[in-house]
Coordinates of C-alpha atoms in Angstrom, one line a residue:
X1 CA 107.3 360.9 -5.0
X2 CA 107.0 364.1 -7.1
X3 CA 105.4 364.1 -9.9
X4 CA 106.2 366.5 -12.8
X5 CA 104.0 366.8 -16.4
X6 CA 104.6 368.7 -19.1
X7 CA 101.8 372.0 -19.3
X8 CA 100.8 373.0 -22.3
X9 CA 99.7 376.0 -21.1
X10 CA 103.2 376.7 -19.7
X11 CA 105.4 375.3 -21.9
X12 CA 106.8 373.4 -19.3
X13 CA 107.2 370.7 -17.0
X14 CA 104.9 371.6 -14.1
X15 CA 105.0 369.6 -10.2
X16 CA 101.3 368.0 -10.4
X17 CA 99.7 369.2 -7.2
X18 CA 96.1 368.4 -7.3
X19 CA 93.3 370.5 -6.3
X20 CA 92.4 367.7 -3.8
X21 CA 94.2 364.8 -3.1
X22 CA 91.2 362.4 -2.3
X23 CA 89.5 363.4 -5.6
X24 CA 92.1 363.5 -8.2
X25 CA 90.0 364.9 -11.6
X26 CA 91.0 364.1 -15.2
X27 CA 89.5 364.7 -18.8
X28 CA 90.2 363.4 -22.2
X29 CA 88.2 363.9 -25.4
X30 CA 87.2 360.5 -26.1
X31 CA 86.2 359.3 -29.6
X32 CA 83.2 360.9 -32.3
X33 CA 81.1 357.3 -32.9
X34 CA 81.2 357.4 -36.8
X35 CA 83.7 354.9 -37.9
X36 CA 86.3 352.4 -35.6
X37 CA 88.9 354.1 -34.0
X38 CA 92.9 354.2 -36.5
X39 CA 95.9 354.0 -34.5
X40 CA 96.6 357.2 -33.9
X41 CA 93.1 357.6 -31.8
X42 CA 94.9 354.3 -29.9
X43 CA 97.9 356.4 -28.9
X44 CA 96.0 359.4 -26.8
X45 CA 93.8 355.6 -25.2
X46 CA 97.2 354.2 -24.2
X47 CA 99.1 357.3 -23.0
X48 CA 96.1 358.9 -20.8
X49 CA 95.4 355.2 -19.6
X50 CA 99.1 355.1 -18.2
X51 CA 98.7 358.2 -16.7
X52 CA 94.9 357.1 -15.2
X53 CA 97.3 354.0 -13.9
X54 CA 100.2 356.1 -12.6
X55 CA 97.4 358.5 -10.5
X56 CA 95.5 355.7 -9.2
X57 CA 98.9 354.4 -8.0
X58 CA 100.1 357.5 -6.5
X59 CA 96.9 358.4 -5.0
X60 CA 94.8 355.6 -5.0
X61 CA 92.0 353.8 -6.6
X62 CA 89.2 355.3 -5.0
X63 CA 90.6 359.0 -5.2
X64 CA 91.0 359.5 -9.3
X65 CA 88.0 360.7 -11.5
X66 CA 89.5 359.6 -15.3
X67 CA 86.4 360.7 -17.4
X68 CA 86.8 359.9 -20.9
X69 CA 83.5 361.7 -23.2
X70 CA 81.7 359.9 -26.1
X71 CA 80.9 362.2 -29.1
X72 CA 77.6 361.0 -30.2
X73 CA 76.1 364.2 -32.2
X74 CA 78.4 365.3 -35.1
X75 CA 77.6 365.6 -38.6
X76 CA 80.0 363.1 -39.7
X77 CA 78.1 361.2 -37.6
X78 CA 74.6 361.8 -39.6
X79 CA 76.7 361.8 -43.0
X80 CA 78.3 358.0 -42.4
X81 CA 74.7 356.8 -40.5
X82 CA 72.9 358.4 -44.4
X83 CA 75.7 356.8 -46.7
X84 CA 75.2 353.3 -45.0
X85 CA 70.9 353.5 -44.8
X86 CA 70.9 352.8 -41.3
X87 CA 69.7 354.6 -38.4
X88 CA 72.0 357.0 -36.3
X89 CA 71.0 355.8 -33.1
X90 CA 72.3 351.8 -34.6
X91 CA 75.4 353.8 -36.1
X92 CA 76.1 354.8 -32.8
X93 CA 75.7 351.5 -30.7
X94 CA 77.7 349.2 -33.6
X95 CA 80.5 352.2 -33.1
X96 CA 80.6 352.1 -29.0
X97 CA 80.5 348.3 -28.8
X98 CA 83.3 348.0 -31.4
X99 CA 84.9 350.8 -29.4
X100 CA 84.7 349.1 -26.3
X101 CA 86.4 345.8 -28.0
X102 CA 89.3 348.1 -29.4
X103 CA 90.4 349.7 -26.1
X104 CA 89.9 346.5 -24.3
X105 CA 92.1 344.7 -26.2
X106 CA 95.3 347.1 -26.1
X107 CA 94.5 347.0 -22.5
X108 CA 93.4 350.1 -21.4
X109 CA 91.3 350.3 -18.0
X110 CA 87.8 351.7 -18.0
X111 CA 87.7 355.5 -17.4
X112 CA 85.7 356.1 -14.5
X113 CA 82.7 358.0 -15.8
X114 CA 81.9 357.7 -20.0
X115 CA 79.3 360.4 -20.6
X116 CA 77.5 360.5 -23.6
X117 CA 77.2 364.2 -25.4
X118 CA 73.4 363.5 -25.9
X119 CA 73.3 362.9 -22.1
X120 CA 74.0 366.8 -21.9
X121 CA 71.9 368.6 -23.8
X122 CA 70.6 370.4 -20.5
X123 CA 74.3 371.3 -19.0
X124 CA 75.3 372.6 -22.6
X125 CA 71.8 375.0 -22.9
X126 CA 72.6 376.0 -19.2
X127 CA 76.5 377.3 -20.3
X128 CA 75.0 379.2 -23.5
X129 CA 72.6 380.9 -21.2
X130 CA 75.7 382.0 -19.1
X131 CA 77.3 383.2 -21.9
X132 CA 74.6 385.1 -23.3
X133 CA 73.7 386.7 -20.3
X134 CA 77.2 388.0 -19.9
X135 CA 78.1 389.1 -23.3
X136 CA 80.5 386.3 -24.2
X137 CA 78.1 385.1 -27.0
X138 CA 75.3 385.9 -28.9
X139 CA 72.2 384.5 -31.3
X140 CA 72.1 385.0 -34.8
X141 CA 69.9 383.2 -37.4
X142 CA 68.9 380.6 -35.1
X143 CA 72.5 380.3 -34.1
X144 CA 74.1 380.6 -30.8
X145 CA 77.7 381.9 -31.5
X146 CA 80.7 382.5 -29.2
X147 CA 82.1 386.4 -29.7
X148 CA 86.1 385.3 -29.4
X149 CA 86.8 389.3 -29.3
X150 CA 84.9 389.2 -25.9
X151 CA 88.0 387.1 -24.2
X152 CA 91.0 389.3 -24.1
X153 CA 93.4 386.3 -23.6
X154 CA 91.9 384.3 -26.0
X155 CA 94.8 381.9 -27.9
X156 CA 96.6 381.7 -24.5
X157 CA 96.6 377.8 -24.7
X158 CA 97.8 377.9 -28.2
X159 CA 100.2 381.4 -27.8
X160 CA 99.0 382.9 -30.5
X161 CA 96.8 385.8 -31.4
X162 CA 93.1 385.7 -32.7
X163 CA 94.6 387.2 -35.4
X164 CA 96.8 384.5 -35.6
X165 CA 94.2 381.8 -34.9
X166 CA 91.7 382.9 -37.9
X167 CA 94.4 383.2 -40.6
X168 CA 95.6 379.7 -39.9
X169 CA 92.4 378.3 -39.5
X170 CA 89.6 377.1 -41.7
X171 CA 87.0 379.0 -40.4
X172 CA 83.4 379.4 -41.4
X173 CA 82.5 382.4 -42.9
X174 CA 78.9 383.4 -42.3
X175 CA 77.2 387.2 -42.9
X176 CA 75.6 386.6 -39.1
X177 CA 79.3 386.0 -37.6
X178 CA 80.2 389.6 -35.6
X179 CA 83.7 388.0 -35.6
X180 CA 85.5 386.2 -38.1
X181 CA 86.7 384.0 -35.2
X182 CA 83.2 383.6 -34.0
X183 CA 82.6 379.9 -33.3
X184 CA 79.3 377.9 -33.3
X185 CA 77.9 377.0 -30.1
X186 CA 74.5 375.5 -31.2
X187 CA 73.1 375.3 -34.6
X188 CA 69.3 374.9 -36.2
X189 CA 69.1 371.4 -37.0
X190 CA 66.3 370.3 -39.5
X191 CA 63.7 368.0 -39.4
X192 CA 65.6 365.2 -40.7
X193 CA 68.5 365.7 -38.5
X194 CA 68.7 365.2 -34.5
X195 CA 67.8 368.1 -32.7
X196 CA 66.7 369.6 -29.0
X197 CA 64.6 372.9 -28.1
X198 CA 66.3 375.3 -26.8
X199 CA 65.6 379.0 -26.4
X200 CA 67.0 379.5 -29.4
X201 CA 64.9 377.4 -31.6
X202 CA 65.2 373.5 -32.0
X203 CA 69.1 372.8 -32.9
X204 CA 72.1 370.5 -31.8
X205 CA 75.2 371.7 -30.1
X206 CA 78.9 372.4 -31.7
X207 CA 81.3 370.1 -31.4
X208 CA 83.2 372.3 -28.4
X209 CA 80.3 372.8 -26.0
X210 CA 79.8 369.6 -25.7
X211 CA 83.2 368.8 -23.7
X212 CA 82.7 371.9 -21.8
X213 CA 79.3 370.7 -20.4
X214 CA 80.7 366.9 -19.8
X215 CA 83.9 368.3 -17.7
X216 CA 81.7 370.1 -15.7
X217 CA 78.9 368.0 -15.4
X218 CA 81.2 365.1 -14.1
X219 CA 83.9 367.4 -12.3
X220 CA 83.6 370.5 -11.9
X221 CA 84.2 374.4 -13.0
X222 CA 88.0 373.7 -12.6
X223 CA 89.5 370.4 -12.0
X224 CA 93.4 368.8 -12.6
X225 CA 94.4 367.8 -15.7
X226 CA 92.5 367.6 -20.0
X227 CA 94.2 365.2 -22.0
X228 CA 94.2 364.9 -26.0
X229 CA 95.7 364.9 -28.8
X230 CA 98.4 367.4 -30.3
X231 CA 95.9 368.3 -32.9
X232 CA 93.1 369.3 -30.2
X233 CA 95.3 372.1 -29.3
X234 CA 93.7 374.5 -31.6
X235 CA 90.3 374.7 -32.2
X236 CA 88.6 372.4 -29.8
X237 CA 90.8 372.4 -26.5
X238 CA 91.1 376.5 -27.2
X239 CA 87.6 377.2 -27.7
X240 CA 86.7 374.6 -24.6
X241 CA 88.7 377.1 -22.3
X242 CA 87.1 380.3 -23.8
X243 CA 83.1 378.5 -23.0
X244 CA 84.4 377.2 -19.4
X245 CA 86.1 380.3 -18.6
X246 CA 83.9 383.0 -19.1
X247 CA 81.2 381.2 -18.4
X248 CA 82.0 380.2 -14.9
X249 CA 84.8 383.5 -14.3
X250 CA 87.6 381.4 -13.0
X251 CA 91.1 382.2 -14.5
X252 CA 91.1 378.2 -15.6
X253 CA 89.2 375.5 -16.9
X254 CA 91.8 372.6 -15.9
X255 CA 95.5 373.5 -14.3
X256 CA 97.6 371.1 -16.3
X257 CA 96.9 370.7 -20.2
X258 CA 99.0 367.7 -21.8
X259 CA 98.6 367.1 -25.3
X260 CA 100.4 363.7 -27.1
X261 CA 102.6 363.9 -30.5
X262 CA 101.4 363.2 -33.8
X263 CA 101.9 359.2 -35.3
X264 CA 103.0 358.6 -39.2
X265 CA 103.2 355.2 -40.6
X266 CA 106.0 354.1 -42.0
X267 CA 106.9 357.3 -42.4
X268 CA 104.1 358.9 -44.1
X269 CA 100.9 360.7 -42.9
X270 CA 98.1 358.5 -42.6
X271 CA 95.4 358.6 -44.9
X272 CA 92.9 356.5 -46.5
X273 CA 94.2 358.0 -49.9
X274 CA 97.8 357.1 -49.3
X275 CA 96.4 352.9 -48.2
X276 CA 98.2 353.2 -45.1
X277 CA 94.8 353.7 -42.6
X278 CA 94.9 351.2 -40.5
X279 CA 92.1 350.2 -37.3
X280 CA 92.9 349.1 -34.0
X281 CA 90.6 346.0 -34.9
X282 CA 92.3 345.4 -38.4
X283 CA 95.9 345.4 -36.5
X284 CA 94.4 342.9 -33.5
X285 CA 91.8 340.8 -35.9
X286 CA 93.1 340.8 -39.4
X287 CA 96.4 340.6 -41.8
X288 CA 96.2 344.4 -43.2
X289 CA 99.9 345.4 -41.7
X290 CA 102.7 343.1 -42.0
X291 CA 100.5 340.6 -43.1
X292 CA 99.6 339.2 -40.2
X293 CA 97.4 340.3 -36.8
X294 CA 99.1 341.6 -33.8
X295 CA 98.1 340.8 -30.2
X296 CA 97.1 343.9 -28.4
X297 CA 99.6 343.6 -26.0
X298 CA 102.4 344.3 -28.7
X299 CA 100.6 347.3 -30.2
X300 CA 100.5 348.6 -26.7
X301 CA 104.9 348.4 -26.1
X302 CA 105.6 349.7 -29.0
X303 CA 103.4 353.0 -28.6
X304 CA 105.2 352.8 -25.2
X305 CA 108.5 352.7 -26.7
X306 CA 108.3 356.5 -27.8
X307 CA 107.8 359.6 -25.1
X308 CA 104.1 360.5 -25.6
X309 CA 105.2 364.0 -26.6
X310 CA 107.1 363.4 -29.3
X311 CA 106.3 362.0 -33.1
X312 CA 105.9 358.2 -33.5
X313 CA 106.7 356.3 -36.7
X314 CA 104.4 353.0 -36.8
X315 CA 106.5 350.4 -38.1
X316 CA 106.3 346.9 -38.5
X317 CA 109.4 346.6 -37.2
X318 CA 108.7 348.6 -34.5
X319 CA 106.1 345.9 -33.7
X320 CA 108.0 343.0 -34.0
X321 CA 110.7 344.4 -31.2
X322 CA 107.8 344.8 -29.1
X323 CA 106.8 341.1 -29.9
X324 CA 110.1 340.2 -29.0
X325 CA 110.6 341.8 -25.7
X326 CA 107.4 340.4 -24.9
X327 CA 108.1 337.0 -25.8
X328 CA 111.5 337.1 -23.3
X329 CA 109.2 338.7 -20.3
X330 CA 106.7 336.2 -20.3
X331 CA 109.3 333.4 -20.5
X332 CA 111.1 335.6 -17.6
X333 CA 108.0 336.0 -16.0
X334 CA 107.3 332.5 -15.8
X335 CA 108.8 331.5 -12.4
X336 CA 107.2 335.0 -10.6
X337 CA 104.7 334.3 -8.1
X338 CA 101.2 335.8 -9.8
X339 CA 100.3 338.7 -7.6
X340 CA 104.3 340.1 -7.4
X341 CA 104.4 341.9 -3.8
X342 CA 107.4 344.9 -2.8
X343 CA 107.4 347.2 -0.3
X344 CA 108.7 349.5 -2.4
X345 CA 108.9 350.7 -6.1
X346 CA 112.4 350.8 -8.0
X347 CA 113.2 353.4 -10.1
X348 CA 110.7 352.6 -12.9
X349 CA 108.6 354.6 -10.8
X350 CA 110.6 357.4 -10.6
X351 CA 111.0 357.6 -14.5
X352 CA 107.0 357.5 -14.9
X353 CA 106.9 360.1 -12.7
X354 CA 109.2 362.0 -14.7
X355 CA 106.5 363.6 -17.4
X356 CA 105.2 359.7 -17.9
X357 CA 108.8 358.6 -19.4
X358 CA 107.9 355.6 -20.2
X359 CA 111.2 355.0 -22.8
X360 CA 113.4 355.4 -19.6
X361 CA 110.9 353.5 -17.3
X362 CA 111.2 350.3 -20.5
X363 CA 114.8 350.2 -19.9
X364 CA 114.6 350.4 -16.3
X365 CA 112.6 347.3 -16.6
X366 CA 114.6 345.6 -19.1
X367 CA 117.5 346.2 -16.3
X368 CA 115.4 344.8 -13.4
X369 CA 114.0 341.5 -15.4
X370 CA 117.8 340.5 -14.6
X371 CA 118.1 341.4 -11.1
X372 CA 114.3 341.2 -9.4
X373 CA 111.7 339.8 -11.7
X374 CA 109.1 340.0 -9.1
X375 CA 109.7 343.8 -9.7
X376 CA 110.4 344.1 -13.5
X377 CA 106.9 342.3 -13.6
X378 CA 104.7 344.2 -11.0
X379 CA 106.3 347.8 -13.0
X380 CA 105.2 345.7 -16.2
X381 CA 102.0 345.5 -15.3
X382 CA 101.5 348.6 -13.4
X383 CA 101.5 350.2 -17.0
X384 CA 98.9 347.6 -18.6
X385 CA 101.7 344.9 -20.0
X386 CA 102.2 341.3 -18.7
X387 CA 98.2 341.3 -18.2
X388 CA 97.7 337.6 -18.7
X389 CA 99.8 334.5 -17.6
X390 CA 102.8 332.8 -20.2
X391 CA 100.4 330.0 -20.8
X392 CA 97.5 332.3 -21.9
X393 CA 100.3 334.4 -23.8
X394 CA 102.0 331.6 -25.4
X395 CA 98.4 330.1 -26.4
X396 CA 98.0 333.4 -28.0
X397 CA 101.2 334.0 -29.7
X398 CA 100.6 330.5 -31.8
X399 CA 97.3 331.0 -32.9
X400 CA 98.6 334.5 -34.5
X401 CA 100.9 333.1 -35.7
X402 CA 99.1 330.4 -37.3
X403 CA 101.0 327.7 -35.6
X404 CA 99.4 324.4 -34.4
X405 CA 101.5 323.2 -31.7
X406 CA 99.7 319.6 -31.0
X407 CA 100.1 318.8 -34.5
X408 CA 103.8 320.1 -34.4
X409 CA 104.3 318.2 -30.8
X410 CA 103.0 315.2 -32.2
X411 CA 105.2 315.5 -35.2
X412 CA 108.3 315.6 -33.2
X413 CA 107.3 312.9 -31.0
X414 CA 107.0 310.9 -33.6
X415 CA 110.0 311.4 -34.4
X416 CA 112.0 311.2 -31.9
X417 CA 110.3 307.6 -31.2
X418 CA 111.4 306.5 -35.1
X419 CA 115.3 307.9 -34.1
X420 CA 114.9 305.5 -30.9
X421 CA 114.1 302.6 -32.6
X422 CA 117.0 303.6 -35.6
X423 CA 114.1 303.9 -38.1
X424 CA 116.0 306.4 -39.8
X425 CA 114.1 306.9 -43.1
X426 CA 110.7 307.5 -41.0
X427 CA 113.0 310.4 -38.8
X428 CA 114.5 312.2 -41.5
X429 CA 110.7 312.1 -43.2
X430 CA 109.2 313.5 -40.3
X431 CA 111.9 316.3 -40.2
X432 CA 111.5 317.2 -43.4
X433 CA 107.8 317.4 -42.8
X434 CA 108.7 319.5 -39.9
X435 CA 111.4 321.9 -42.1
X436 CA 108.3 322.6 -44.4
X437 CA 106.4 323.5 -42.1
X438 CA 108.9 326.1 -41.2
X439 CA 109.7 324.3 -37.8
X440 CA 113.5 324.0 -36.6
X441 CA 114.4 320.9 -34.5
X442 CA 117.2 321.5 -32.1
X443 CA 118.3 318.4 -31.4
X444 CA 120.5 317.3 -28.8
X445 CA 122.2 314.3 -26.6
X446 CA 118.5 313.5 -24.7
X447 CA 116.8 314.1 -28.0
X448 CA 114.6 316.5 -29.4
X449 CA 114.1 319.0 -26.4
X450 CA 112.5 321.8 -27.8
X451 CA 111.8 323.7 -31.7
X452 CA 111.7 327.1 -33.5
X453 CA 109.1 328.1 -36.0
X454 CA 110.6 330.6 -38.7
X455 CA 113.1 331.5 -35.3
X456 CA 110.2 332.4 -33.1
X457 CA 110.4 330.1 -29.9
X458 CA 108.1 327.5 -28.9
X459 CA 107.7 329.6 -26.0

């Protein structure tokens, strides 16, 4: 099995050979612990957790690092912990544990290691002092600043010039900058604010050292593939290679870079301005898109649905498919022995291997659920769907939906005992009951044998 991912750094689609095969190494900038994480911080979860799943697979369990970094000293952080008169360090907790809850419930699997940036204050110091030492940075005004003019190849991961870089960029200007395109390593932090010593005076780090000194700290000066989002690109994942390269001298900081698309709703940007902004715990817990809740399961497809690479549109519709395609694997899944078992993988495989195609790889699966459940359903699950059993997934599906079966059951038993005994006024009461309830009978020569509500399936 070959696999092949799309480089960022090349432009192309690369064969993934690892640096060692018993200890495959990944990184993906994780979440800043402000607020709860919007769907379009779900998508990088959900694609880098296939990919975590596709490794582990390929290589096994015990040989892939997936390290996945907290952000827990930013000062949106300390703005949002001020504007809601509580303490950052209770900020932070109420974020992780609701973070925790949101990835767990579109299914994605623990990374391995979840450092904390706070946890690094001594790795980040010990970078600066490497880059210092060889002229790659420099302190001004109780700053600590990286000197972008010192890295010839700076903007190779984006492919453009520093030129380039600073006139696109919002960048800080500052009379003790040497550079424009000078970028803050550490900054003085004031007595209100968190803050370390350092040799430079007591401060708190930038927001790009802080990866820097996680990734090495948990794997290394160079190590497989970094993981994020399309927007990461440029500053943070270019300014991460400038710190890890030239502090360490290699000619990379990770071989394979793979960045996901961008995600609009309904086919606008989303913003808290335009009232589409929407949670991961609002779509699982509350009514605030479509007007109803979605299991996890569903948000989960339909990211799936769309190449990571490329743009997704978040669409109700797109999320009742999903719902749909569910609802027909579970029933399909139903006779499948738990733990499905195969000596060897069908194509779906092949298609995830192909730069995590996980479009093709659906419609593989929609092919096999007609041919070899056991199959369709182990591929299903190797990519985090078909978790939990039909009963536990049809349990869920009706109290989203609001529906209470017993009471519905009960209704068309009734029934279907008053059509027995030829008590027709007491049957056609009961289905009109049933009718305004939304529920469809379908009726047939042994009776009543099953119902739709508003033409969802019992399941």
């Amino acid at each position: 099995m070959t696999l092949r991912l799309y480089n960022t750094l090349t432009r192309r689609k690369d064969t993934f050979t690892p640096i060692d095969a018993r200890d495959v190494r990944l990184y993906v900038c994780g979440p800043t612990v402000y607020d709860r994480a919007h769907i379009g911080n779900a998508r990088p979860l959900i694609v880098f957790d296939v990919l975590f799943r596709l490794l582990r697979n390929l290589y096994g369990a015990d040989h892939v690092r997936y390290v996945r970094n907290i952000t827990d000293v930013e000062d949106k952080i300390n703005a949002r912990a001020a504007e809601r008169g509580i303490s950052i360090a209770a900020l932070t907790a109420e974020t992780i544990q609701g973070f925790h809850a949101d990835v767990a419930a579109i299914g994605c699997l623990p990374p391995t290691v979840e450092p904390r940036a706070t946890d690094h204050i001594g790795e980040m110091i010990a970078i600066m002092r490497r880059l210092v030492g060889s002229g790659h940075a420099y302190e001004a005004a109780g700053h600590v600043l990286f000197h972008t003019p010192s890295m010839p190849d700076y903007g190779k991961l984006s492919r453009r010039s520093l030129d380039e870089l600073v006139a696109g960029a919002r960048v800080e200007v500052a009379p003790y900058k040497q550079s424009d395109g000078d970028f803050v390593l550490w900054k003085p932090a004031d007595p209100s604010s968190p803050g370390w010593d350092s040799p430079w005076g007591r401060g708190r780090p930038g927001w790009h050292i802080e990866c820097s000194a996680m990734s090495w700290k948990h794997l290394g000066e160079v190590f497989d593939i970094h993981g994020g989002g399309i927007d990461l690109i440029f500053p943070h994942h270019e300014n991460e290679v400038a710190q890890t390269r030239c502090a360490f001298g290699h000619a990379a900081m990770a071989n394979i870079w793979m960045h996901n698309g961008f995600l609009q709703v309904e086919g606008e940007k989303m913003s808290k301005s335009a009232g589409n902004f929407v949670t991961i715990h609002e779509l699982v817990e509350g009514a605030s898109f479509g007007g109803r809740r979605w299991p996890g399961e569903v948000l989960r497809l339909a990211m799936l649905r769309t190449h990571y690479r490329q743009p997704i549109d978040w669409t109700v519709q797109a999320l009742e498919e999903a719902e749909k395609t569910l609802d027909r694997w579970y029933s399909l899944a139903e006779p499948v022995a738990t733990e499905p078992q195969a000596e060897d993988a069908s194509g779906w495989l092949d298609s995830l291997a192909d730069d995590l195609n996980t479009p093709a790889m659906l419609a593989d699966l929609h092919r096999l659920f007609a041919d070899d459940p056991a199959e369709a359903v182990r591929g299903a699950r190797m990519i985090g769907l078909l978790q939990q059993g039909p009963p536990a997934w049809r349990q869920q599906r009706r109290a989203d939906l609001g529906i209470n079966a017993d009471r519905i059951q009960r209704l068309v038993d009734e029934r279907l005992a008053a059509r027995v005994a030829k008590r027709w006024a007491d049957s056609d009461r009961l289905r009109d009951e049933l009718a305004g309830m939304g529920v469809l009978l379908k009726d047939n020569k042994d009776g009543t044998t099953s119902w739709d509500l508003n033409g969802r399936s019992a399941f």
